[in-house]
Amino acid sequence: MKPNLIIHGAAGRMGRRLLALAVETGEFDLIAAVDRAEHPDIGTDAGLAAGIGEINVQLDSAFPATADIVIDFSLPEATEKVVDYCRDNNVALVTGTTGLDEGVIEKMGVVAERIAIVQASNMSVGMNVLFSLVGKVANMVGADYDIEIVEAHHRFKKDSPSGTALTLAENIAKETGRPWPGCLVHGREGKVVPRQAGTIGMHAIRGGDITGEHSVILSTLGETLKLSHSAHNRDNFVRGALRAAKWLVGRPAGLYSMADVLGL
Ligand code: NAD
């Protein structure tokens, strides 16, 4: 039998693509599409809102009595309600919502003693592979390779550098024994700013509608090695979340990462 799926944040940009791809894969039985009560699309067919035609599931502000799994891409202030619902009804949870409060993260840790949760601020499969590789590669090439990270995102992005670029840098720092975050150098400006050995340079480009580009550059005298990831659109996060959901159904209680999902 297919797992019963609830999408939370279903009227959002991620939620609509999740809904479309969850239906397209045919691997889930979508039983509810939940969003906030004030959303103008509440009461309309969720498939129409997602651009895939009618699916006979209406956008609703209430959760159904039970399900196998919830996928949540909403807002930090909405995620706690989802965690409570999953705890009270013994439902597994995949959440990709970013900017969660410490309190919600702590609660998730406690609730994960009773239900299975995957929480990840980046659900892209390719990026998670890169997360697990960068530190190893830095150690393989050795300390004489200067490491610089360049990321590019659309003009609307608020934070800089991206959380993903910081995770890449942190993973390198941890695996190579660099002080974190003391090894970071953000941009470079000035008449005399030579590169300091052991630092990780961090550079952010903002422009147009770039979805997300990250490059880790490892350069020494004579050669440069580049590890790059390009997100073409949001679907890479959505496909990662669906893969996590499929993996999670039937797992024992626990707080899992995308590295667990992918076996990295
Ligand atoms: P969005 O603003 O388009 O969608 C958020 C949706 O949540 C909206 O439909 C909104 O109405 C709904 N919502 C808000 N409050 C709610 C409530 N109280 N109850 C129910 N629904 C509520 O945002 P988005 O671009 O779809 O992103 C959603 C989240 O996913 C953000 O936190 C974003 O940073 C994160 N995100 C994570 C990844 C990842 O890989 N983990 C990738 C992309 C986006």
mmCIF file of C-alpha atoms and ligand atoms in Angstrom:
data_model
loop_
_atom_site.group_PDB
_atom_site.id
_atom_site.type_symbol
_atom_site.label_atom_id
_atom_site.label_comp_id
_atom_site.label_asym_id
_atom_site.label_seq_id
_atom_site.Cartn_x
_atom_site.Cartn_y
_atom_site.Cartn_z
ATOM 1 C CA MET A 1 0.000 0.000 0.000
ATOM 2 C CA LYS A 2 1.225 3.536 -0.775
ATOM 3 C CA PRO A 3 2.066 5.729 2.239
ATOM 4 C CA ASN A 4 -0.574 8.344 3.090
ATOM 5 C CA LEU A 5 1.033 11.765 2.648
ATOM 6 C CA ILE A 6 0.185 15.223 3.990
ATOM 7 C CA ILE A 7 1.926 18.238 2.463
ATOM 8 C CA HIS A 8 2.193 21.184 4.853
ATOM 9 C CA GLY A 9 2.800 24.618 3.311
ATOM 10 C CA ALA A 10 1.075 23.172 0.246
ATOM 11 C CA ALA A 11 0.207 26.545 -1.303
ATOM 12 C CA GLY A 12 3.808 27.788 -1.182
ATOM 13 C CA ARG A 13 6.458 27.632 -3.904
ATOM 14 C CA MET A 14 7.971 24.422 -2.529
ATOM 15 C CA GLY A 15 4.597 23.008 -1.498
ATOM 16 C CA ARG A 16 3.121 23.316 -4.995
ATOM 17 C CA ARG A 17 6.094 21.563 -6.631
ATOM 18 C CA LEU A 18 6.025 18.881 -3.914
ATOM 19 C CA LEU A 19 2.400 18.274 -4.604
ATOM 20 C CA ALA A 20 2.949 18.103 -8.372
ATOM 21 C CA LEU A 21 5.923 15.723 -8.137
ATOM 22 C CA ALA A 22 4.386 13.569 -5.377
ATOM 23 C CA VAL A 23 1.374 12.989 -7.627
ATOM 24 C CA GLU A 24 3.584 12.477 -10.706
ATOM 25 C CA THR A 25 5.756 9.799 -9.036
ATOM 26 C CA GLY A 26 2.638 7.852 -8.026
ATOM 27 C CA GLU A 27 4.492 6.601 -4.933
ATOM 28 C CA PHE A 28 2.311 8.345 -2.342
ATOM 29 C CA ASP A 29 -1.352 8.615 -1.624
ATOM 30 C CA LEU A 30 -1.788 12.370 -1.117
ATOM 31 C CA ILE A 31 -4.530 12.686 1.482
ATOM 32 C CA ALA A 32 -4.196 16.337 2.549
ATOM 33 C CA ALA A 33 -2.718 19.640 1.392
ATOM 34 C CA VAL A 34 -2.504 21.952 4.406
ATOM 35 C CA ASP A 35 -1.756 25.674 4.534
ATOM 36 C CA ARG A 36 -2.676 28.627 6.781
ATOM 37 C CA ALA A 37 -6.382 29.437 7.171
ATOM 38 C CA GLU A 38 -5.913 32.952 5.721
ATOM 39 C CA HIS A 39 -4.391 31.733 2.464
ATOM 40 C CA PRO A 40 -6.603 32.879 -0.436
ATOM 41 C CA ASP A 41 -6.496 29.438 -2.112
ATOM 42 C CA ILE A 42 -7.958 27.566 0.909
ATOM 43 C CA GLY A 43 -10.966 25.554 -0.263
ATOM 44 C CA THR A 44 -9.790 25.259 -3.863
ATOM 45 C CA ASP A 45 -8.498 22.045 -5.416
ATOM 46 C CA ALA A 46 -4.810 21.732 -4.490
ATOM 47 C CA GLY A 47 -3.970 20.247 -7.890
ATOM 48 C CA LEU A 48 -5.356 23.306 -9.653
ATOM 49 C CA ALA A 49 -3.271 25.580 -7.394
ATOM 50 C CA ALA A 50 -0.201 23.488 -8.289
ATOM 51 C CA GLY A 51 -0.952 23.658 -12.018
ATOM 52 C CA ILE A 52 -1.544 19.915 -12.530
ATOM 53 C CA GLY A 53 -5.335 19.861 -12.839
ATOM 54 C CA GLU A 54 -7.901 18.616 -10.348
ATOM 55 C CA ILE A 55 -6.814 15.912 -7.885
ATOM 56 C CA ASN A 56 -9.865 16.012 -5.584
ATOM 57 C CA VAL A 57 -7.839 17.137 -2.573
ATOM 58 C CA GLN A 58 -8.745 20.603 -1.365
ATOM 59 C CA LEU A 59 -6.299 23.038 0.215
ATOM 60 C CA ASP A 60 -7.287 22.947 3.867
ATOM 61 C CA SER A 61 -6.125 24.600 7.080
ATOM 62 C CA ALA A 62 -6.839 21.503 9.209
ATOM 63 C CA PHE A 63 -4.903 18.255 9.450
ATOM 64 C CA PRO A 64 -6.691 14.947 8.893
ATOM 65 C CA ALA A 65 -7.020 12.495 11.808
ATOM 66 C CA THR A 66 -4.012 10.464 10.749
ATOM 67 C CA ALA A 67 -1.448 9.769 7.996
ATOM 68 C CA ASP A 68 1.838 7.939 7.484
ATOM 69 C CA ILE A 69 3.973 10.985 6.796
ATOM 70 C CA VAL A 70 3.974 14.800 6.633
ATOM 71 C CA ILE A 71 6.328 16.773 4.394
ATOM 72 C CA ASP A 72 6.661 20.317 5.729
ATOM 73 C CA PHE A 73 8.021 23.284 3.774
ATOM 74 C CA SER A 74 6.305 26.213 5.468
ATOM 75 C CA LEU A 75 7.543 28.915 7.804
ATOM 76 C CA PRO A 76 9.467 28.569 11.078
ATOM 77 C CA GLU A 77 6.487 29.757 13.148
ATOM 78 C CA ALA A 78 4.246 27.088 11.567
ATOM 79 C CA THR A 79 6.561 24.102 11.992
ATOM 80 C CA GLU A 80 6.015 23.667 15.756
ATOM 81 C CA LYS A 81 2.314 22.955 15.116
ATOM 82 C CA VAL A 82 3.329 20.242 12.653
ATOM 83 C CA VAL A 83 5.759 18.684 15.134
ATOM 84 C CA ASP A 84 2.956 18.569 17.743
ATOM 85 C CA TYR A 85 0.531 17.003 15.256
ATOM 86 C CA CYS A 86 3.058 14.323 14.278
ATOM 87 C CA ARG A 87 3.871 13.546 17.935
ATOM 88 C CA ASP A 88 0.203 13.320 18.957
ATOM 89 C CA ASN A 89 -0.795 11.134 15.997
ATOM 90 C CA ASN A 90 2.340 9.033 15.583
ATOM 91 C CA VAL A 91 3.073 10.366 12.082
ATOM 92 C CA ALA A 92 6.588 10.504 10.533
ATOM 93 C CA LEU A 93 7.863 13.957 9.525
ATOM 94 C CA VAL A 94 10.164 15.335 6.824
ATOM 95 C CA THR A 95 10.803 19.025 7.369
ATOM 96 C CA GLY A 96 12.856 21.320 5.166
ATOM 97 C CA THR A 97 11.655 24.589 6.668
ATOM 98 C CA THR A 98 14.646 26.817 7.425
ATOM 99 C CA GLY A 99 15.261 29.403 10.137
ATOM 100 C CA LEU A 100 13.728 27.221 12.882
ATOM 101 C CA ASP A 101 13.939 28.590 16.445
ATOM 102 C CA GLU A 102 16.211 26.837 18.921
ATOM 103 C CA GLY A 103 13.070 25.904 20.890
ATOM 104 C CA VAL A 104 11.535 24.062 17.925
ATOM 105 C CA ILE A 105 14.819 22.294 17.169
ATOM 106 C CA GLU A 106 15.023 21.179 20.807
ATOM 107 C CA LYS A 107 11.407 20.009 20.760
ATOM 108 C CA MET A 108 12.095 18.026 17.598
ATOM 109 C CA GLY A 109 14.947 16.266 19.389
ATOM 110 C CA VAL A 110 12.595 15.226 22.201
ATOM 111 C CA VAL A 111 9.726 14.243 19.884
ATOM 112 C CA ALA A 112 12.169 12.156 17.807
ATOM 113 C CA GLU A 113 12.310 9.714 20.715
ATOM 114 C CA ARG A 114 8.753 8.780 19.714
ATOM 115 C CA ILE A 115 8.501 9.367 15.956
ATOM 116 C CA ALA A 116 10.831 9.310 12.925
ATOM 117 C CA ILE A 117 11.909 12.753 11.653
ATOM 118 C CA VAL A 118 14.166 13.863 8.801
ATOM 119 C CA GLN A 119 15.234 17.485 9.200
ATOM 120 C CA ALA A 120 17.538 19.174 6.688
ATOM 121 C CA SER A 121 17.963 22.791 5.622
ATOM 122 C CA ASN A 122 19.181 21.604 2.206
ATOM 123 C CA MET A 123 17.473 18.542 0.736
ATOM 124 C CA SER A 124 19.284 18.505 -2.598
ATOM 125 C CA VAL A 125 20.822 15.070 -3.154
ATOM 126 C CA GLY A 126 23.804 16.475 -5.084
ATOM 127 C CA MET A 127 24.546 19.081 -2.445
ATOM 128 C CA ASN A 128 24.397 16.534 0.358
ATOM 129 C CA VAL A 129 26.899 14.393 -1.525
ATOM 130 C CA LEU A 130 29.103 17.487 -1.846
ATOM 131 C CA PHE A 131 28.704 18.195 1.902
ATOM 132 C CA SER A 132 30.101 14.772 2.669
ATOM 133 C CA LEU A 133 32.921 15.032 0.076
ATOM 134 C CA VAL A 134 34.432 18.489 0.556
ATOM 135 C CA GLY A 135 36.325 17.833 3.769
ATOM 136 C CA LYS A 136 37.762 14.566 2.452
ATOM 137 C CA VAL A 137 38.870 16.241 -0.793
ATOM 138 C CA ALA A 138 40.497 19.106 1.147
ATOM 139 C CA ASN A 139 42.443 16.571 3.193
ATOM 140 C CA MET A 140 43.395 14.615 0.066
ATOM 141 C CA VAL A 141 44.947 17.614 -1.717
ATOM 142 C CA GLY A 142 46.579 18.853 1.491
ATOM 143 C CA ALA A 143 47.303 22.086 3.283
ATOM 144 C CA ASP A 144 49.105 23.784 0.367
ATOM 145 C CA TYR A 145 45.818 24.164 -1.534
ATOM 146 C CA ASP A 146 44.041 27.470 -0.924
ATOM 147 C CA ILE A 147 40.302 27.007 -0.460
ATOM 148 C CA GLU A 148 37.773 29.550 -1.689
ATOM 149 C CA ILE A 149 33.999 29.162 -1.855
ATOM 150 C CA VAL A 150 31.958 31.142 -4.368
ATOM 151 C CA GLU A 151 28.168 31.126 -4.272
ATOM 152 C CA ALA A 152 25.652 32.876 -6.543
ATOM 153 C CA HIS A 153 21.940 33.443 -5.919
ATOM 154 C CA HIS A 154 19.060 35.585 -7.185
ATOM 155 C CA ARG A 155 18.787 39.267 -6.369
ATOM 156 C CA PHE A 156 16.017 38.689 -3.776
ATOM 157 C CA LYS A 157 18.029 36.487 -1.415
ATOM 158 C CA LYS A 158 18.258 38.126 1.992
ATOM 159 C CA ASP A 159 21.076 36.291 3.767
ATOM 160 C CA SER A 160 24.694 36.212 2.669
ATOM 161 C CA PRO A 161 26.631 34.030 2.377
ATOM 162 C CA SER A 162 24.128 31.229 1.868
ATOM 163 C CA GLY A 163 23.599 28.705 4.676
ATOM 164 C CA THR A 164 24.728 26.047 2.204
ATOM 165 C CA ALA A 165 28.057 27.822 1.544
ATOM 166 C CA LEU A 166 28.594 28.060 5.297
ATOM 167 C CA THR A 167 27.892 24.342 5.737
ATOM 168 C CA LEU A 168 30.441 23.551 3.003
ATOM 169 C CA ALA A 169 33.023 25.729 4.764
ATOM 170 C CA GLU A 170 32.216 24.308 8.197
ATOM 171 C CA ASN A 171 32.567 20.741 6.947
ATOM 172 C CA ILE A 172 35.970 21.563 5.441
ATOM 173 C CA ALA A 173 37.064 23.332 8.629
ATOM 174 C CA LYS A 174 35.992 20.435 10.847
ATOM 175 C CA GLU A 175 37.641 17.746 8.725
ATOM 176 C CA THR A 176 40.884 19.656 8.161
ATOM 177 C CA GLY A 177 41.240 20.987 11.714
ATOM 178 C CA ARG A 178 40.827 24.682 10.841
ATOM 179 C CA PRO A 179 39.345 26.917 13.538
ATOM 180 C CA TRP A 180 35.614 27.457 12.946
ATOM 181 C CA PRO A 181 34.408 30.082 12.170
ATOM 182 C CA GLY A 182 37.762 31.839 12.684
ATOM 183 C CA CYS A 183 39.176 30.507 9.402
ATOM 184 C CA LEU A 184 36.572 32.348 7.287
ATOM 185 C CA VAL A 185 37.538 35.444 5.254
ATOM 186 C CA HIS A 186 34.527 37.159 3.675
ATOM 187 C CA GLY A 187 35.373 38.855 0.378
ATOM 188 C CA ARG A 188 38.600 40.791 0.041
ATOM 189 C CA GLU A 189 39.100 44.525 -0.226
ATOM 190 C CA GLY A 190 42.031 46.866 0.283
ATOM 191 C CA LYS A 191 45.444 47.734 -1.045
ATOM 192 C CA VAL A 192 47.349 45.074 0.882
ATOM 193 C CA VAL A 193 45.234 41.998 1.554
ATOM 194 C CA PRO A 194 47.393 38.991 0.779
ATOM 195 C CA ARG A 195 45.917 35.562 1.286
ATOM 196 C CA GLN A 196 46.608 34.017 4.695
ATOM 197 C CA ALA A 197 47.430 30.300 4.690
ATOM 198 C CA GLY A 198 44.727 28.084 6.179
ATOM 199 C CA THR A 199 41.858 30.508 5.647
ATOM 200 C CA ILE A 200 38.711 29.728 3.671
ATOM 201 C CA GLY A 201 37.678 32.609 1.386
ATOM 202 C CA MET A 202 33.912 33.174 1.025
ATOM 203 C CA HIS A 203 32.367 35.141 -1.838
ATOM 204 C CA ALA A 204 28.715 35.858 -2.621
ATOM 205 C CA ILE A 205 27.322 36.946 -5.981
ATOM 206 C CA ARG A 206 23.739 38.262 -6.213
ATOM 207 C CA GLY A 207 21.930 38.753 -9.489
ATOM 208 C CA GLY A 208 18.822 38.145 -11.550
ATOM 209 C CA ASP A 209 17.014 34.884 -10.943
ATOM 210 C CA ILE A 210 19.972 32.538 -10.345
ATOM 211 C CA THR A 211 18.531 29.581 -8.404
ATOM 212 C CA GLY A 212 21.751 28.605 -6.627
ATOM 213 C CA GLU A 213 25.382 27.973 -7.608
ATOM 214 C CA HIS A 214 28.124 26.824 -5.246
ATOM 215 C CA SER A 215 31.772 26.209 -6.111
ATOM 216 C CA VAL A 216 34.531 25.025 -3.826
ATOM 217 C CA ILE A 217 37.869 25.998 -5.385
ATOM 218 C CA LEU A 218 41.047 24.271 -4.226
ATOM 219 C CA SER A 219 44.018 25.965 -5.802
ATOM 220 C CA THR A 220 47.791 25.637 -5.522
ATOM 221 C CA LEU A 221 50.787 26.622 -7.638
ATOM 222 C CA GLY A 222 50.206 24.889 -10.964
ATOM 223 C CA GLU A 223 46.614 23.645 -10.692
ATOM 224 C CA THR A 224 43.074 24.270 -9.548
ATOM 225 C CA LEU A 225 40.461 21.715 -8.599
ATOM 226 C CA LYS A 226 36.831 22.850 -8.607
ATOM 227 C CA LEU A 227 33.823 21.093 -7.067
ATOM 228 C CA SER A 228 30.631 22.735 -8.282
ATOM 229 C CA HIS A 229 26.917 22.329 -7.800
ATOM 230 C CA SER A 230 24.156 24.060 -9.783
ATOM 231 C CA ALA A 231 20.504 24.024 -8.797
ATOM 232 C CA HIS A 232 18.475 24.404 -12.006
ATOM 233 C CA ASN A 233 15.246 25.015 -10.119
ATOM 234 C CA ARG A 234 13.504 24.063 -6.861
ATOM 235 C CA ASP A 235 12.792 20.529 -8.026
ATOM 236 C CA ASN A 236 16.128 19.230 -6.761
ATOM 237 C CA PHE A 237 15.056 20.054 -3.175
ATOM 238 C CA VAL A 238 11.597 18.603 -3.807
ATOM 239 C CA ARG A 239 12.968 15.338 -5.193
ATOM 240 C CA GLY A 240 15.309 15.080 -2.200
ATOM 241 C CA ALA A 241 12.372 15.591 0.192
ATOM 242 C CA LEU A 242 10.313 12.915 -1.572
ATOM 243 C CA ARG A 243 13.268 10.525 -1.435
ATOM 244 C CA ALA A 244 13.586 11.259 2.298
ATOM 245 C CA ALA A 245 9.852 10.629 2.803
ATOM 246 C CA LYS A 246 9.965 7.304 1.013
ATOM 247 C CA TRP A 247 13.031 6.266 3.037
ATOM 248 C CA LEU A 248 11.489 7.362 6.346
ATOM 249 C CA VAL A 249 8.200 5.467 6.228
ATOM 250 C CA GLY A 250 8.421 2.516 8.623
ATOM 251 C CA ARG A 251 11.779 3.578 10.176
ATOM 252 C CA PRO A 252 12.200 3.487 13.946
ATOM 253 C CA ALA A 253 11.860 6.749 15.898
ATOM 254 C CA GLY A 254 14.857 9.064 15.610
ATOM 255 C CA LEU A 255 16.120 12.355 14.233
ATOM 256 C CA TYR A 256 17.677 11.645 10.835
ATOM 257 C CA SER A 257 19.656 13.779 8.362
ATOM 258 C CA MET A 258 19.884 13.655 4.570
ATOM 259 C CA ALA A 259 23.231 11.914 5.044
ATOM 260 C CA ASP A 260 21.302 9.103 6.780
ATOM 261 C CA VAL A 261 18.729 9.033 3.971
ATOM 262 C CA LEU A 262 21.463 8.794 1.322
ATOM 263 C CA GLY A 263 23.708 6.444 3.297
ATOM 264 C CA LEU A 264 26.634 8.891 3.178
HETATM 265 P P1 NAD B 1 6.667 30.116 0.518
HETATM 266 O O1 NAD B 1 6.579 31.390 1.304
HETATM 267 O O2 NAD B 1 6.421 30.155 -0.944
HETATM 268 O O3 NAD B 1 5.679 29.023 1.139
HETATM 269 C C1 NAD B 1 5.437 28.879 2.517
HETATM 270 C C2 NAD B 1 4.024 28.364 2.673
HETATM 271 O O4 NAD B 1 3.787 28.116 4.064
HETATM 272 C C3 NAD B 1 2.971 29.390 2.201
HETATM 273 O O5 NAD B 1 2.019 28.787 1.374
HETATM 274 C C4 NAD B 1 2.362 29.868 3.503
HETATM 275 O O6 NAD B 1 0.999 30.268 3.357
HETATM 276 C C5 NAD B 1 2.492 28.603 4.356
HETATM 277 N N1 NAD B 1 2.316 28.897 5.771
HETATM 278 C C6 NAD B 1 2.715 29.987 6.462
HETATM 279 N N2 NAD B 1 2.296 29.933 7.729
HETATM 280 C C7 NAD B 1 1.583 28.789 7.844
HETATM 281 C C8 NAD B 1 0.878 28.185 8.913
HETATM 282 N N3 NAD B 1 0.819 28.762 10.124
HETATM 283 N N4 NAD B 1 0.255 26.998 8.697
HETATM 284 C C9 NAD B 1 0.311 26.409 7.473
HETATM 285 N N5 NAD B 1 0.952 26.957 6.407
HETATM 286 C C10 NAD B 1 1.589 28.124 6.600
HETATM 287 O O7 NAD B 1 8.125 29.555 0.844
HETATM 288 P P2 NAD B 1 8.921 28.421 0.057
HETATM 289 O O8 NAD B 1 9.853 29.054 -0.895
HETATM 290 O O9 NAD B 1 7.986 27.384 -0.419
HETATM 291 O O10 NAD B 1 9.832 27.852 1.226
HETATM 292 C C11 NAD B 1 9.239 27.235 2.361
HETATM 293 C C12 NAD B 1 10.331 26.889 3.366
HETATM 294 O O11 NAD B 1 11.192 25.895 2.815
HETATM 295 C C13 NAD B 1 11.242 28.051 3.740
HETATM 296 O O12 NAD B 1 11.593 27.938 5.097
HETATM 297 C C14 NAD B 1 12.456 27.837 2.857
HETATM 298 O O13 NAD B 1 13.635 28.449 3.356
HETATM 299 C C15 NAD B 1 12.545 26.350 2.906
HETATM 300 N N6 NAD B 1 13.305 25.706 1.829
HETATM 301 C C16 NAD B 1 14.055 24.633 2.200
HETATM 302 C C17 NAD B 1 14.740 23.905 1.243
HETATM 303 C C18 NAD B 1 15.492 22.680 1.670
HETATM 304 O O14 NAD B 1 16.131 22.036 0.829
HETATM 305 N N7 NAD B 1 15.423 22.286 2.946
HETATM 306 C C19 NAD B 1 14.674 24.276 -0.097
HETATM 307 C C20 NAD B 1 13.893 25.371 -0.456
HETATM 308 C C21 NAD B 1 13.187 26.079 0.523
#
